[in-house]
Amino acid sequence: MSFRNFLKRCLMEFFIITTCVTAATAVLGQRLDPTAKFGYEGFYSPLVFGFISLLPSLVTYSRKELSFRKTLLRMALHFILLETILIAFGRQAGILSGVSDTLSFALTVLIVYLAVTWVSWYLDSKEADKINAKLKSLQRRK
C-alpha cells in the first residue's frame, strides 16, 4: 500500500473513530457519571481521542502485501498499543480514576476498535466488489 493510500485510510478511520468515541462518551458518561455537565471544551474530547487512536496505526503500514498471519499479528500489536496509549492518556488526563473506570474504558475501546475494523472491512469489501464487477465486464468484452 502506498503511503498516500495509508493516509487516506487513516483519515477515514479518524472520522469513524471520532463518531464511535462520541457515542461511547455518551454511553460511558451516562453510566459512570450521569450528573456531570461540561462546556463546549467537551466537544474536543472525541477529536483528541480520535487523533491519539491513529498514532499506533503506523504499526499496520507496509509497502508490501502482508500475509494473513502477519496482518493478524500487526492488528494484535496495534490493538495492544492502542489500549495502552489510550488508557495511559485517560489516566494522565484524570478521566480514569479506578479499576472499574479503566475496565469499562478498555471494553469500550475494544468495541470501538471492532466497529472501526468492521466498517473499514465493509467499505473495502464494497470497493473490491466494484473492481471485480468492472474486471468481469472487461473480460466479457474480449
Coordinates of C-alpha atoms in Angstrom, one line a residue:
M1 CA 0.0 0.0 0.0
S2 CA 1.3 3.4 -0.8
F3 CA 1.8 5.9 2.0
R4 CA -0.8 8.2 0.4
N5 CA -3.4 5.4 0.4
F6 CA -2.4 4.7 4.0
L7 CA -3.0 8.3 4.9
K8 CA -6.4 8.2 3.2
R9 CA -7.3 5.1 5.2
C10 CA -6.2 6.9 8.4
L11 CA -8.3 9.9 7.6
M12 CA -11.4 7.7 7.0
E13 CA -10.7 5.8 10.2
F14 CA -10.3 9.1 12.1
F15 CA -13.9 10.1 11.2
I16 CA -15.2 6.6 12.1
I17 CA -13.3 6.6 15.4
T18 CA -14.4 10.1 16.2
T19 CA -18.1 9.1 15.6
C20 CA -17.7 6.0 17.7
V21 CA -15.9 7.9 20.5
T22 CA -18.7 10.4 20.6
A23 CA -21.3 7.6 21.1
A24 CA -19.1 5.8 23.6
T25 CA -18.6 9.0 25.6
A26 CA -22.3 9.4 25.8
V27 CA -22.9 5.8 26.9
L28 CA -19.9 5.7 29.4
G29 CA -20.8 9.2 30.7
Q30 CA -24.3 8.2 31.5
R31 CA -23.1 5.0 33.2
L32 CA -20.2 6.3 35.2
D33 CA -21.1 9.9 36.0
P34 CA -24.7 10.7 34.9
T35 CA -24.8 14.1 36.7
A36 CA -21.7 15.5 35.1
K37 CA -22.0 18.6 32.9
F38 CA -19.4 20.0 30.6
G39 CA -18.9 23.1 28.5
Y40 CA -18.0 23.5 24.8
E41 CA -14.5 22.2 25.5
G42 CA -16.0 18.8 25.9
F43 CA -16.5 18.7 22.1
Y44 CA -12.8 18.4 21.7
S45 CA -12.5 15.2 23.5
P46 CA -13.6 12.9 20.7
L47 CA -11.3 14.7 18.3
V48 CA -8.3 14.3 20.7
F49 CA -9.1 10.6 21.3
G50 CA -9.6 10.1 17.5
F51 CA -6.2 11.6 16.8
I52 CA -4.4 9.7 19.6
S53 CA -6.1 6.5 18.3
L54 CA -4.4 7.0 14.9
L55 CA -0.9 7.1 16.3
P56 CA -0.5 3.3 16.7
S57 CA -1.8 2.8 13.2
L58 CA 1.8 3.2 11.9
V59 CA 2.3 -0.4 13.0
T60 CA -0.1 -1.5 10.3
Y61 CA 1.6 0.2 7.5
S62 CA 3.6 -1.8 5.0
R63 CA 4.6 -1.1 1.4
K64 CA 4.4 -4.8 0.6
E65 CA 1.3 -7.1 0.7
L66 CA 1.4 -8.8 4.1
S67 CA 0.4 -12.5 4.6
F68 CA -2.7 -13.2 6.6
R69 CA -0.7 -14.2 9.6
K70 CA 1.5 -11.1 9.5
T71 CA -1.7 -8.9 9.1
L72 CA -3.2 -10.5 12.2
L73 CA 0.0 -10.1 14.2
R74 CA 0.1 -6.4 13.3
M75 CA -3.6 -6.0 14.1
A76 CA -3.0 -7.6 17.6
L77 CA 0.0 -5.4 18.2
H78 CA -1.9 -2.4 17.0
F79 CA -4.8 -3.2 19.4
I80 CA -2.4 -3.7 22.4
L81 CA -0.6 -0.4 21.6
L82 CA -4.0 1.3 21.2
E83 CA -5.3 0.1 24.6
T84 CA -2.0 1.0 26.3
I85 CA -1.8 4.5 24.9
L86 CA -5.5 5.4 25.4
I87 CA -5.5 4.0 29.0
A88 CA -2.3 5.9 29.8
F89 CA -3.8 9.1 28.3
G90 CA -7.0 8.6 30.2
R91 CA -5.2 8.2 33.5
Q92 CA -2.9 11.1 32.8
A93 CA -5.9 13.3 31.9
G94 CA -7.7 12.3 35.0
I95 CA -10.6 10.7 33.1
L96 CA -9.9 7.2 34.6
S97 CA -9.6 7.0 38.3
G98 CA -10.3 3.5 39.3
V99 CA -10.1 -0.1 38.2
S100 CA -13.8 -0.1 37.3
D101 CA -13.4 3.0 35.1
T102 CA -10.4 1.6 33.4
L103 CA -12.1 -1.8 32.7
S104 CA -15.2 -0.1 31.3
F105 CA -13.0 2.2 29.2
A106 CA -10.9 -0.8 27.9
L107 CA -14.0 -2.6 27.0
T108 CA -15.3 0.5 25.2
V109 CA -12.0 0.8 23.3
L110 CA -12.4 -2.9 22.2
I111 CA -15.9 -2.3 21.0
V112 CA -14.9 0.9 19.1
Y113 CA -11.9 -1.0 17.6
L114 CA -14.2 -3.8 16.4
A115 CA -16.6 -1.3 15.0
V116 CA -13.9 0.6 13.1
T117 CA -12.4 -2.6 11.8
W118 CA -15.8 -3.9 10.6
V119 CA -16.7 -0.6 8.9
S120 CA -13.3 -0.4 7.2
W121 CA -13.7 -4.0 6.1
Y122 CA -17.2 -3.4 4.8
L123 CA -16.2 -0.3 2.8
D124 CA -13.1 -2.2 1.4
S125 CA -15.3 -5.1 0.5
K126 CA -17.7 -2.8 -1.4
E127 CA -14.8 -1.3 -3.2
A128 CA -13.5 -4.7 -4.1
D129 CA -16.9 -5.8 -5.4
K130 CA -17.0 -2.7 -7.7
I131 CA -13.5 -3.5 -9.0
N132 CA -14.3 -7.2 -9.6
A133 CA -17.5 -6.2 -11.4
K134 CA -15.5 -3.9 -13.7
L135 CA -12.9 -6.6 -14.3
K136 CA -15.7 -9.1 -15.2
S137 CA -17.2 -6.6 -17.7
L138 CA -13.8 -6.1 -19.3
Q139 CA -13.3 -9.9 -19.6
R140 CA -16.6 -10.3 -21.3
R141 CA -15.7 -7.7 -23.9
K142 CA -12.6 -9.7 -25.0

